[in-house]
């Protein structure tokens, strides 16, 4: 066989080396591209805000508030996407990139359609006595925004899924105390919010455990799991679709019980029909065993992740919209009206969605795979419980922590599995203590780390905001 000239072989090697070097540069530059896109969004938000409200007093504070609100929205998106997408990705039911894109879209929709109730609670209820103080109130909220965003970014970098709601509420309280004293905070409202923080993860844990027990009874423990799943999975998707449509209509228009029920039933029927069609396609593909079960559960699991994305947008956008609304009200920027409120919600929703796409991958991996091992069935229970709890809180106007709720659901599933394993092993010889610890399905180290982050978040964000007021001149 004729050998090609040496210079061509050398050139070919050099070209391959250049190609590898170019790929390495592109790979190493990805974080810089993400940060660059985030900075462009922050600058654009500040520019648009100052353009819309040009001629208002204290325009510098307004521009800074818009920029910091955009930064906080990016931080929330990067930190909280794990709540919606972690279980689905951990179970392998949806790809990371496609899941991030779909959830980002639902975040924007939830913010614009159903974000006003919780925003009103945080705006009027938490620091109502400080409203109307002009520039002092605006400076207080600017400090709160900056402190909350800084704390959330630090937690995201450390891989700790802290609560953005805790961060924002703690920062508002700390900035208010440093600016106006003890009377700045509505302590009964603060107590009600804290009560919701305690109850919501417990509700999610119990609901997730109950759903898993029901799913095992109806599907997993049946002799023909595949046939049982084909019967019940369309029902699950139909109920999720009906719940999402009912909540969205009630939050957007609230036209009445009859119209709301009709829309919910129609969307539920469409979800049921779509799932039945997808399952028939999967059946014709001929998959069997574990692969068939994974495919059957993937459709409802993806639907639950989308509902959770909508719920997160509806509830957690208030963490951005409420402080920014107070800044605009304090500076009398642009007057009142529904249009400005929708624009503020849109800014928060788009910022959160962009944060999901740019910075959400790391915590998705942690929540979905490191707390407890999730298969499709367990992940479905976590997602449904989280979505239902957060949507219910959003309807009530209660700013709960979606991180609390999501991780509570993961813990509920893990502890239920431990309880079930102990029950099944009651008639077996007892295992050594070391072996029992090794078989813990909820990793205690991660649970302690997350609980510690929750406990530290409120005082840390409050102290950081107070320090900014005292020492940074905000």
CSV table of C-alpha atoms in Angstrom, one decimal:
chain,number,residue,atom,x,y,z
A,1,UNK,CA,0.0,0.0,0.0
A,2,UNK,CA,1.4,3.4,-1.0
A,3,UNK,CA,2.3,5.6,1.9
A,4,UNK,CA,1.3,9.3,1.7
A,5,UNK,CA,4.1,11.8,1.8
A,6,UNK,CA,5.4,12.7,5.2
A,7,UNK,CA,4.5,16.4,5.0
A,8,UNK,CA,0.9,15.5,4.5
A,9,UNK,CA,0.9,13.2,7.5
A,10,UNK,CA,2.5,16.0,9.6
A,11,UNK,CA,0.0,18.5,8.3
A,12,UNK,CA,-2.9,16.2,9.1
A,13,UNK,CA,-1.6,15.8,12.7
A,14,UNK,CA,-1.2,19.6,13.1
A,15,UNK,CA,-4.8,20.2,11.8
A,16,UNK,CA,-6.1,17.7,14.3
A,17,UNK,CA,-4.2,19.4,17.1
A,18,UNK,CA,-5.6,22.8,16.1
A,19,UNK,CA,-9.1,21.4,16.0
A,20,UNK,CA,-8.6,19.9,19.5
A,21,UNK,CA,-7.3,23.2,20.8
A,22,UNK,CA,-10.2,25.1,19.3
A,23,UNK,CA,-12.6,22.7,21.0
A,24,UNK,CA,-10.8,23.1,24.3
A,25,UNK,CA,-11.0,26.9,24.1
A,26,UNK,CA,-14.7,26.8,23.4
A,27,UNK,CA,-15.3,24.4,26.3
A,28,UNK,CA,-13.2,26.6,28.7
A,29,UNK,CA,-15.0,29.8,27.5
A,30,UNK,CA,-18.5,28.5,28.2
A,31,UNK,CA,-18.7,30.0,31.7
A,32,UNK,CA,-17.5,33.3,30.3
A,33,UNK,CA,-20.3,33.3,27.7
A,34,UNK,CA,-22.8,32.6,30.4
A,35,UNK,CA,-21.6,35.4,32.5
A,36,UNK,CA,-21.4,37.7,29.5
A,37,UNK,CA,-25.0,37.0,28.6
A,38,UNK,CA,-26.1,37.6,32.2
A,39,UNK,CA,-24.3,41.0,32.3
A,40,UNK,CA,-26.0,42.0,29.0
A,41,UNK,CA,-29.4,41.2,30.4
A,42,UNK,CA,-28.7,43.2,33.6
A,43,UNK,CA,-27.5,46.2,31.6
A,44,UNK,CA,-30.5,45.9,29.3
A,45,UNK,CA,-33.0,45.8,32.2
A,46,UNK,CA,-31.4,48.9,33.7
A,47,UNK,CA,-31.5,50.8,30.4
A,48,UNK,CA,-35.1,49.9,29.7
A,49,UNK,CA,-36.1,50.9,33.2
A,50,UNK,CA,-34.5,54.3,33.0
A,51,UNK,CA,-35.9,54.9,29.6
A,52,UNK,CA,-39.5,54.1,30.6
A,53,UNK,CA,-39.3,56.2,33.8
A,54,UNK,CA,-37.0,59.0,32.5
A,55,UNK,CA,-37.5,62.3,34.3
A,56,UNK,CA,-38.4,60.7,37.7
A,57,UNK,CA,-36.5,61.7,40.8
A,58,UNK,CA,-33.6,59.6,42.1
A,59,UNK,CA,-33.1,58.1,38.6
A,60,UNK,CA,-29.8,56.5,39.8
A,61,UNK,CA,-31.5,54.5,42.5
A,62,UNK,CA,-34.1,53.4,40.0
A,63,UNK,CA,-31.4,52.3,37.5
A,64,UNK,CA,-29.6,50.4,40.2
A,65,UNK,CA,-32.8,48.8,41.5
A,66,UNK,CA,-33.6,47.5,38.0
A,67,UNK,CA,-30.1,46.2,37.5
A,68,UNK,CA,-30.0,44.5,40.9
A,69,UNK,CA,-33.6,43.1,40.4
A,70,UNK,CA,-32.4,41.5,37.1
A,71,UNK,CA,-29.3,40.1,38.9
A,72,UNK,CA,-31.5,38.6,41.6
A,73,UNK,CA,-33.8,37.1,39.1
A,74,UNK,CA,-30.9,35.4,37.4
A,75,UNK,CA,-29.7,34.1,40.8
A,76,UNK,CA,-33.1,32.7,41.6
A,77,UNK,CA,-33.3,30.9,38.3
A,78,UNK,CA,-29.9,29.3,38.7
A,79,UNK,CA,-30.7,28.2,42.2
A,80,UNK,CA,-34.3,27.2,42.0
A,81,UNK,CA,-34.5,25.3,38.7
A,82,UNK,CA,-33.5,22.2,40.7
A,83,UNK,CA,-37.0,22.3,42.4
A,84,UNK,CA,-38.8,21.8,39.1
A,85,UNK,CA,-36.3,19.8,37.0
A,86,UNK,CA,-34.1,17.9,39.5
A,87,UNK,CA,-36.4,14.9,40.0
A,88,UNK,CA,-37.2,14.5,36.3
A,89,UNK,CA,-33.5,14.7,35.3
A,90,UNK,CA,-32.4,12.5,38.2
A,91,UNK,CA,-34.9,9.8,37.0
A,92,UNK,CA,-33.6,10.1,33.4
A,93,UNK,CA,-37.1,11.0,32.1
A,94,UNK,CA,-36.1,14.2,30.4
A,95,UNK,CA,-32.9,15.5,29.0
A,96,UNK,CA,-31.1,18.4,30.7
A,97,UNK,CA,-31.1,20.9,27.8
A,98,UNK,CA,-34.7,20.2,26.6
A,99,UNK,CA,-35.9,20.3,30.2
A,100,UNK,CA,-34.2,23.6,30.9
A,101,UNK,CA,-35.8,25.2,27.8
A,102,UNK,CA,-39.3,23.9,28.6
A,103,UNK,CA,-39.2,24.9,32.3
A,104,UNK,CA,-37.8,28.4,31.4
A,105,UNK,CA,-40.8,29.0,29.2
A,106,UNK,CA,-43.2,27.9,32.0
A,107,UNK,CA,-41.4,30.2,34.5
A,108,UNK,CA,-42.2,33.2,32.3
A,109,UNK,CA,-45.8,32.1,31.9
A,110,UNK,CA,-46.4,31.5,35.6
A,111,UNK,CA,-44.9,34.9,36.5
A,112,UNK,CA,-47.0,36.9,34.1
A,113,UNK,CA,-50.3,34.9,34.6
A,114,UNK,CA,-50.3,34.1,38.3
A,115,UNK,CA,-47.5,36.1,40.0
A,116,UNK,CA,-49.5,39.1,41.3
A,117,UNK,CA,-51.1,37.6,44.4
A,118,UNK,CA,-47.9,36.6,46.2
A,119,UNK,CA,-46.3,39.9,45.0
A,120,UNK,CA,-49.1,41.8,46.7
A,121,UNK,CA,-48.6,39.9,49.9
A,122,UNK,CA,-44.9,40.8,50.1
A,123,UNK,CA,-45.4,44.3,48.9
A,124,UNK,CA,-48.2,45.4,51.2
A,125,UNK,CA,-47.9,43.0,54.1
A,126,UNK,CA,-44.3,42.7,55.2
A,127,UNK,CA,-43.1,46.3,55.3
A,128,UNK,CA,-46.3,48.2,54.8
A,129,UNK,CA,-45.5,50.8,57.5
A,130,UNK,CA,-42.4,51.9,55.6
A,131,UNK,CA,-44.1,52.6,52.3
A,132,UNK,CA,-44.4,56.2,51.2
A,133,UNK,CA,-41.1,57.3,52.8
A,134,UNK,CA,-39.7,58.2,49.4
A,135,UNK,CA,-36.0,57.8,48.7
A,136,UNK,CA,-35.4,56.2,52.1
A,137,UNK,CA,-37.7,53.3,51.3
A,138,UNK,CA,-36.2,53.0,47.8
A,139,UNK,CA,-32.7,52.8,49.3
A,140,UNK,CA,-33.8,50.2,51.9
A,141,UNK,CA,-35.2,47.9,49.1
A,142,UNK,CA,-32.1,48.4,47.0
A,143,UNK,CA,-30.0,47.1,49.9
A,144,UNK,CA,-32.4,44.2,50.3
A,145,UNK,CA,-32.2,43.2,46.7
A,146,UNK,CA,-28.4,43.4,46.6
A,147,UNK,CA,-28.0,41.4,49.8
A,148,UNK,CA,-30.5,38.7,48.7
A,149,UNK,CA,-28.9,38.3,45.3
A,150,UNK,CA,-25.4,38.1,46.7
A,151,UNK,CA,-26.4,35.4,49.2
A,152,UNK,CA,-28.2,33.3,46.6
A,153,UNK,CA,-25.3,33.6,44.2
A,154,UNK,CA,-22.9,32.4,46.9
A,155,UNK,CA,-25.2,29.5,47.8
A,156,UNK,CA,-25.4,28.5,44.1
A,157,UNK,CA,-21.7,28.6,43.7
A,158,UNK,CA,-21.3,26.3,46.8
A,159,UNK,CA,-24.0,23.9,45.5
A,160,UNK,CA,-26.4,24.5,48.4
A,161,UNK,CA,-30.1,24.7,47.5
A,162,UNK,CA,-31.0,27.5,49.9
A,163,UNK,CA,-34.4,29.2,49.8
A,164,UNK,CA,-34.7,32.4,47.7
A,165,UNK,CA,-37.8,33.3,49.6
A,166,UNK,CA,-35.9,33.1,52.9
A,167,UNK,CA,-33.1,35.2,51.4
A,168,UNK,CA,-35.4,38.0,50.1
A,169,UNK,CA,-37.6,38.1,53.2
A,170,UNK,CA,-34.6,38.1,55.5
A,171,UNK,CA,-32.9,40.8,53.5
A,172,UNK,CA,-36.0,43.0,53.5
A,173,UNK,CA,-36.4,42.6,57.3
A,174,UNK,CA,-32.7,43.4,57.9
A,175,UNK,CA,-32.7,46.4,55.6
A,176,UNK,CA,-36.0,47.7,57.2
A,177,UNK,CA,-34.6,47.3,60.8
A,178,UNK,CA,-31.4,49.1,59.9
A,179,UNK,CA,-33.3,51.9,58.2
A,180,UNK,CA,-36.5,52.5,60.2
A,181,UNK,CA,-36.1,50.4,63.3
A,182,UNK,CA,-38.3,47.6,64.8
A,183,UNK,CA,-41.5,49.2,63.6
A,184,UNK,CA,-40.5,48.7,59.9
A,185,UNK,CA,-41.4,45.0,59.9
A,186,UNK,CA,-45.0,43.7,60.1
A,187,UNK,CA,-44.2,41.0,62.7
A,188,UNK,CA,-47.5,39.2,62.5
A,189,UNK,CA,-47.2,38.9,58.7
A,190,UNK,CA,-43.6,37.7,59.2
A,191,UNK,CA,-44.8,35.0,61.6
A,192,UNK,CA,-47.5,33.9,59.1
A,193,UNK,CA,-44.8,33.6,56.4
A,194,UNK,CA,-42.5,31.7,58.7
A,195,UNK,CA,-45.4,29.3,59.6
A,196,UNK,CA,-45.9,28.7,55.9
A,197,UNK,CA,-42.2,27.9,55.7
A,198,UNK,CA,-42.6,25.2,58.4
A,199,UNK,CA,-45.8,23.7,57.1
A,200,UNK,CA,-45.2,23.6,53.4
A,201,UNK,CA,-42.3,21.1,53.3
A,202,UNK,CA,-44.2,18.8,55.7
A,203,UNK,CA,-47.3,18.9,53.5
A,204,UNK,CA,-45.1,18.2,50.4
A,205,UNK,CA,-43.3,15.3,52.2
A,206,UNK,CA,-46.5,13.7,53.3
A,207,UNK,CA,-48.1,14.2,49.9
A,208,UNK,CA,-45.1,12.8,48.1
A,209,UNK,CA,-45.0,9.7,50.4
A,210,UNK,CA,-48.8,9.2,50.0
A,211,UNK,CA,-48.6,9.4,46.2
A,212,UNK,CA,-45.8,6.9,46.2
A,213,UNK,CA,-47.8,4.5,48.4
A,214,UNK,CA,-50.8,5.0,46.1
A,215,UNK,CA,-48.6,4.5,43.0
A,216,UNK,CA,-47.2,1.3,44.4
A,217,UNK,CA,-50.7,0.0,45.2
A,218,UNK,CA,-52.1,0.9,41.8
A,219,UNK,CA,-49.2,0.2,39.5
A,220,UNK,CA,-45.8,-1.0,40.9
A,221,UNK,CA,-47.1,-3.9,43.0
A,222,UNK,CA,-49.4,-5.2,40.3
A,223,UNK,CA,-48.5,-8.4,38.4
A,224,UNK,CA,-48.7,-6.6,35.1
A,225,UNK,CA,-47.1,-3.2,35.8
A,226,UNK,CA,-47.1,-2.0,32.2
A,227,UNK,CA,-50.9,-2.6,31.8
A,228,UNK,CA,-51.6,-0.9,35.1
A,229,UNK,CA,-49.4,2.1,34.1
A,230,UNK,CA,-51.2,2.5,30.8
A,231,UNK,CA,-54.5,2.7,32.8
A,232,UNK,CA,-53.4,5.2,35.4
A,233,UNK,CA,-50.7,7.4,33.8
A,234,UNK,CA,-53.2,9.2,31.5
A,235,UNK,CA,-55.3,10.0,34.7
A,236,UNK,CA,-52.2,11.5,36.3
A,237,UNK,CA,-51.4,13.8,33.3
A,238,UNK,CA,-55.1,14.7,33.0
A,239,UNK,CA,-55.2,15.8,36.6
A,240,UNK,CA,-52.0,17.8,36.4
A,241,UNK,CA,-53.3,19.5,33.2
A,242,UNK,CA,-56.6,20.3,34.9
A,243,UNK,CA,-54.9,21.7,38.0
A,244,UNK,CA,-52.6,23.9,35.9
A,245,UNK,CA,-55.4,25.3,33.8
A,246,UNK,CA,-57.7,25.9,36.8
A,247,UNK,CA,-55.0,27.8,38.7
A,248,UNK,CA,-53.9,29.9,35.7
A,249,UNK,CA,-57.5,30.9,34.8
A,250,UNK,CA,-58.3,31.7,38.4
A,251,UNK,CA,-55.2,33.9,38.8
A,252,UNK,CA,-55.5,35.6,35.4
A,253,UNK,CA,-59.3,36.3,35.1
A,254,UNK,CA,-61.2,34.6,37.9
A,255,UNK,CA,-64.4,34.4,35.7
A,256,UNK,CA,-66.3,32.2,38.1
A,257,UNK,CA,-66.5,28.6,39.3
A,258,UNK,CA,-68.4,27.3,36.3
A,259,UNK,CA,-66.1,28.7,33.7
A,260,UNK,CA,-63.0,27.7,35.7
A,261,UNK,CA,-64.3,24.1,36.1
A,262,UNK,CA,-65.1,23.9,32.4
A,263,UNK,CA,-61.6,25.0,31.4
A,264,UNK,CA,-60.0,22.6,33.9
A,265,UNK,CA,-62.1,19.7,32.6
A,266,UNK,CA,-61.3,20.5,29.0
A,267,UNK,CA,-57.5,20.7,29.6
A,268,UNK,CA,-57.6,17.6,31.7
A,269,UNK,CA,-59.4,15.7,28.9
A,270,UNK,CA,-56.8,17.0,26.4
A,271,UNK,CA,-54.0,15.8,28.7
A,272,UNK,CA,-55.6,12.4,29.1
A,273,UNK,CA,-56.1,12.0,25.4
A,274,UNK,CA,-52.5,13.1,24.6
A,275,UNK,CA,-51.0,10.7,27.1
A,276,UNK,CA,-53.2,7.8,25.8
A,277,UNK,CA,-51.9,8.5,22.3
A,278,UNK,CA,-48.3,8.6,23.4
A,279,UNK,CA,-48.7,5.4,25.4
A,280,UNK,CA,-50.1,3.6,22.3
A,281,UNK,CA,-47.1,4.7,20.3
A,282,UNK,CA,-44.8,3.4,23.0
A,283,UNK,CA,-46.7,0.1,23.0
A,284,UNK,CA,-46.2,-0.3,19.3
A,285,UNK,CA,-42.5,0.2,19.8
A,286,UNK,CA,-42.5,-3.0,21.7
A,287,UNK,CA,-40.4,-2.1,24.7
A,288,UNK,CA,-40.7,-4.3,27.7
A,289,UNK,CA,-39.8,-4.6,31.4
A,290,UNK,CA,-38.0,-1.7,33.1
A,291,UNK,CA,-37.6,0.2,29.9
A,292,UNK,CA,-41.3,0.1,29.2
A,293,UNK,CA,-42.1,1.4,32.7
A,294,UNK,CA,-39.5,4.2,32.3
A,295,UNK,CA,-41.1,5.2,29.0
A,296,UNK,CA,-44.6,5.1,30.5
A,297,UNK,CA,-43.7,7.3,33.4
A,298,UNK,CA,-41.7,9.8,31.4
A,299,UNK,CA,-44.7,11.6,29.9
A,300,UNK,CA,-46.4,12.4,33.3
A,301,UNK,CA,-43.1,13.2,34.9
A,302,UNK,CA,-42.3,15.7,32.2
A,303,UNK,CA,-45.8,17.2,32.6
A,304,UNK,CA,-45.3,17.5,36.3
A,305,UNK,CA,-42.0,19.3,35.8
A,306,UNK,CA,-43.7,21.8,33.5
A,307,UNK,CA,-46.5,22.4,36.1
A,308,UNK,CA,-43.8,22.9,38.7
A,309,UNK,CA,-42.1,25.5,36.5
A,310,UNK,CA,-45.3,27.4,36.2
A,311,UNK,CA,-45.9,27.2,40.0
A,312,UNK,CA,-42.4,28.4,40.7
A,313,UNK,CA,-42.8,31.4,38.3
A,314,UNK,CA,-46.1,32.2,40.0
A,315,UNK,CA,-44.7,32.1,43.5
A,316,UNK,CA,-41.0,33.0,43.4
A,317,UNK,CA,-41.2,35.9,40.9
A,318,UNK,CA,-42.6,37.9,43.9
A,319,UNK,CA,-39.1,37.8,45.4
A,320,UNK,CA,-38.0,40.1,42.6
A,321,UNK,CA,-41.2,41.9,41.8
A,322,UNK,CA,-42.2,43.0,45.3
A,323,UNK,CA,-38.9,44.9,46.2
A,324,UNK,CA,-38.8,46.4,42.7
A,325,UNK,CA,-42.5,47.5,43.0
A,326,UNK,CA,-41.8,49.2,46.3
A,327,UNK,CA,-38.8,51.0,44.8
A,328,UNK,CA,-41.0,52.3,41.9
A,329,UNK,CA,-43.8,53.2,44.3
A,330,UNK,CA,-41.4,55.1,46.6
A,331,UNK,CA,-40.0,57.1,43.7
A,332,UNK,CA,-43.4,57.6,42.1
A,333,UNK,CA,-42.0,56.2,38.9
A,334,UNK,CA,-44.5,55.9,36.2
A,335,UNK,CA,-47.6,56.0,38.3
A,336,UNK,CA,-49.7,53.0,39.2
A,337,UNK,CA,-51.6,50.7,37.0
A,338,UNK,CA,-51.8,47.1,35.9
A,339,UNK,CA,-49.4,47.6,33.0
A,340,UNK,CA,-46.5,48.5,35.2
A,341,UNK,CA,-47.2,45.5,37.5
A,342,UNK,CA,-47.2,43.2,34.5
A,343,UNK,CA,-43.9,44.7,33.2
A,344,UNK,CA,-42.3,44.1,36.6
A,345,UNK,CA,-43.6,40.5,36.7
A,346,UNK,CA,-42.3,40.0,33.1
A,347,UNK,CA,-38.9,41.3,34.1
A,348,UNK,CA,-38.8,38.8,37.0
A,349,UNK,CA,-40.0,35.9,34.9
A,350,UNK,CA,-37.6,36.5,32.0
A,351,UNK,CA,-34.7,36.9,34.4
A,352,UNK,CA,-35.5,33.7,36.2
A,353,UNK,CA,-35.9,31.9,32.9
A,354,UNK,CA,-32.5,33.1,31.7
A,355,UNK,CA,-31.0,32.1,35.0
A,356,UNK,CA,-32.5,28.6,34.5
A,357,UNK,CA,-30.8,28.3,31.1
A,358,UNK,CA,-27.4,29.8,32.1
A,359,UNK,CA,-26.7,28.6,35.6
A,360,UNK,CA,-29.2,25.8,36.5
A,361,UNK,CA,-27.4,22.6,35.6
A,362,UNK,CA,-25.3,22.2,38.8
A,363,UNK,CA,-28.1,22.2,41.4
A,364,UNK,CA,-30.4,20.1,39.1
A,365,UNK,CA,-27.8,17.3,39.3
A,366,UNK,CA,-27.5,17.7,43.1
A,367,UNK,CA,-31.2,17.6,44.0
A,368,UNK,CA,-32.0,15.0,41.4
A,369,UNK,CA,-29.3,12.4,42.3
A,370,UNK,CA,-27.4,13.2,45.6
A,371,UNK,CA,-30.2,13.4,48.2
A,372,UNK,CA,-31.8,10.1,47.5
A,373,UNK,CA,-31.7,8.0,44.4
A,374,UNK,CA,-34.8,8.7,42.3
A,375,UNK,CA,-36.3,6.5,39.6
A,376,UNK,CA,-39.2,7.7,37.4
A,377,UNK,CA,-42.0,6.7,39.8
A,378,UNK,CA,-40.5,8.3,42.9
A,379,UNK,CA,-39.5,11.4,40.9
A,380,UNK,CA,-43.1,11.7,39.6
A,381,UNK,CA,-44.4,11.7,43.2
A,382,UNK,CA,-41.9,14.4,44.2
A,383,UNK,CA,-42.8,16.7,41.3
A,384,UNK,CA,-46.6,16.3,41.7
A,385,UNK,CA,-46.4,17.0,45.5
A,386,UNK,CA,-44.2,20.0,45.0
A,387,UNK,CA,-46.3,21.5,42.2
A,388,UNK,CA,-49.6,21.0,44.1
A,389,UNK,CA,-48.2,22.6,47.3
A,390,UNK,CA,-46.7,25.6,45.6
A,391,UNK,CA,-49.7,26.2,43.4
A,392,UNK,CA,-52.0,26.1,46.4
A,393,UNK,CA,-49.8,28.5,48.3
A,394,UNK,CA,-49.8,30.8,45.2
A,395,UNK,CA,-53.6,30.8,45.1
A,396,UNK,CA,-53.6,31.9,48.8
A,397,UNK,CA,-51.0,34.6,48.1
A,398,UNK,CA,-48.6,32.9,50.5
A,399,UNK,CA,-44.9,33.3,49.7
A,400,UNK,CA,-43.6,29.8,50.4
A,401,UNK,CA,-40.1,28.5,49.7
A,402,UNK,CA,-40.2,26.3,46.6
A,403,UNK,CA,-36.8,24.9,47.6
A,404,UNK,CA,-38.3,23.9,51.0
A,405,UNK,CA,-41.2,22.3,49.3
A,406,UNK,CA,-39.2,20.4,46.7
A,407,UNK,CA,-36.5,19.0,49.0
A,408,UNK,CA,-39.2,18.2,51.5
A,409,UNK,CA,-40.9,16.0,48.9
A,410,UNK,CA,-37.6,14.3,48.1
A,411,UNK,CA,-37.0,13.6,51.8
A,412,UNK,CA,-40.6,12.3,52.2
A,413,UNK,CA,-40.1,9.8,49.4
A,414,UNK,CA,-36.8,8.7,50.9
A,415,UNK,CA,-38.1,8.2,54.4
A,416,UNK,CA,-41.2,6.4,53.1
A,417,UNK,CA,-38.9,3.9,51.3
A,418,UNK,CA,-36.9,3.4,54.5
A,419,UNK,CA,-40.1,2.8,56.5
A,420,UNK,CA,-41.4,0.3,53.9
A,421,UNK,CA,-38.1,-1.6,53.8
A,422,UNK,CA,-38.1,-1.9,57.6
A,423,UNK,CA,-41.6,-3.2,57.5
A,424,UNK,CA,-40.9,-5.8,54.9
A,425,UNK,CA,-37.8,-6.9,56.8
A,426,UNK,CA,-39.7,-7.3,60.1
A,427,UNK,CA,-39.8,-11.1,59.7
A,428,UNK,CA,-36.1,-11.4,58.7
A,429,UNK,CA,-33.1,-11.7,61.1
A,430,UNK,CA,-32.0,-8.2,62.3
A,431,UNK,CA,-29.1,-6.6,60.5
A,432,UNK,CA,-26.1,-5.3,62.3
A,433,UNK,CA,-26.2,-1.6,63.2
A,434,UNK,CA,-23.5,-0.7,60.7
A,435,UNK,CA,-25.4,-2.4,57.8
A,436,UNK,CA,-28.6,-0.6,58.8
A,437,UNK,CA,-26.8,2.7,58.6
A,438,UNK,CA,-25.3,1.8,55.2
A,439,UNK,CA,-28.8,1.1,53.9
A,440,UNK,CA,-30.2,4.5,54.7
A,441,UNK,CA,-31.9,5.7,51.6
A,442,UNK,CA,-31.8,9.4,52.5
A,443,UNK,CA,-28.3,10.7,52.8
A,444,UNK,CA,-28.1,12.3,56.2
A,445,UNK,CA,-25.1,14.4,55.4
A,446,UNK,CA,-26.9,16.2,52.6
A,447,UNK,CA,-30.0,16.6,54.8
A,448,UNK,CA,-27.9,18.2,57.6
A,449,UNK,CA,-26.2,20.5,55.1
A,450,UNK,CA,-29.5,21.7,53.5
A,451,UNK,CA,-31.2,22.2,56.9
A,452,UNK,CA,-28.2,24.2,58.1
A,453,UNK,CA,-28.3,26.3,54.9
A,454,UNK,CA,-32.0,27.0,55.6
A,455,UNK,CA,-31.4,28.0,59.2
A,456,UNK,CA,-28.5,30.3,58.3
A,457,UNK,CA,-30.2,32.0,55.3
A,458,UNK,CA,-32.6,34.4,57.0
A,459,UNK,CA,-30.1,35.9,59.6
A,460,UNK,CA,-27.3,35.9,57.1
A,461,UNK,CA,-29.3,37.8,54.4
A,462,UNK,CA,-30.7,40.1,57.1
A,463,UNK,CA,-27.2,40.9,58.5
A,464,UNK,CA,-25.8,41.4,55.0
A,465,UNK,CA,-28.6,43.9,54.1
A,466,UNK,CA,-28.2,45.7,57.4
A,467,UNK,CA,-24.5,46.0,56.8
A,468,UNK,CA,-25.1,47.5,53.4
A,469,UNK,CA,-27.5,50.1,54.9
A,470,UNK,CA,-25.1,51.0,57.7
A,471,UNK,CA,-21.7,50.9,56.0
A,472,UNK,CA,-22.3,51.2,52.3
A,473,UNK,CA,-24.6,54.2,52.5
A,474,UNK,CA,-27.6,52.6,50.9
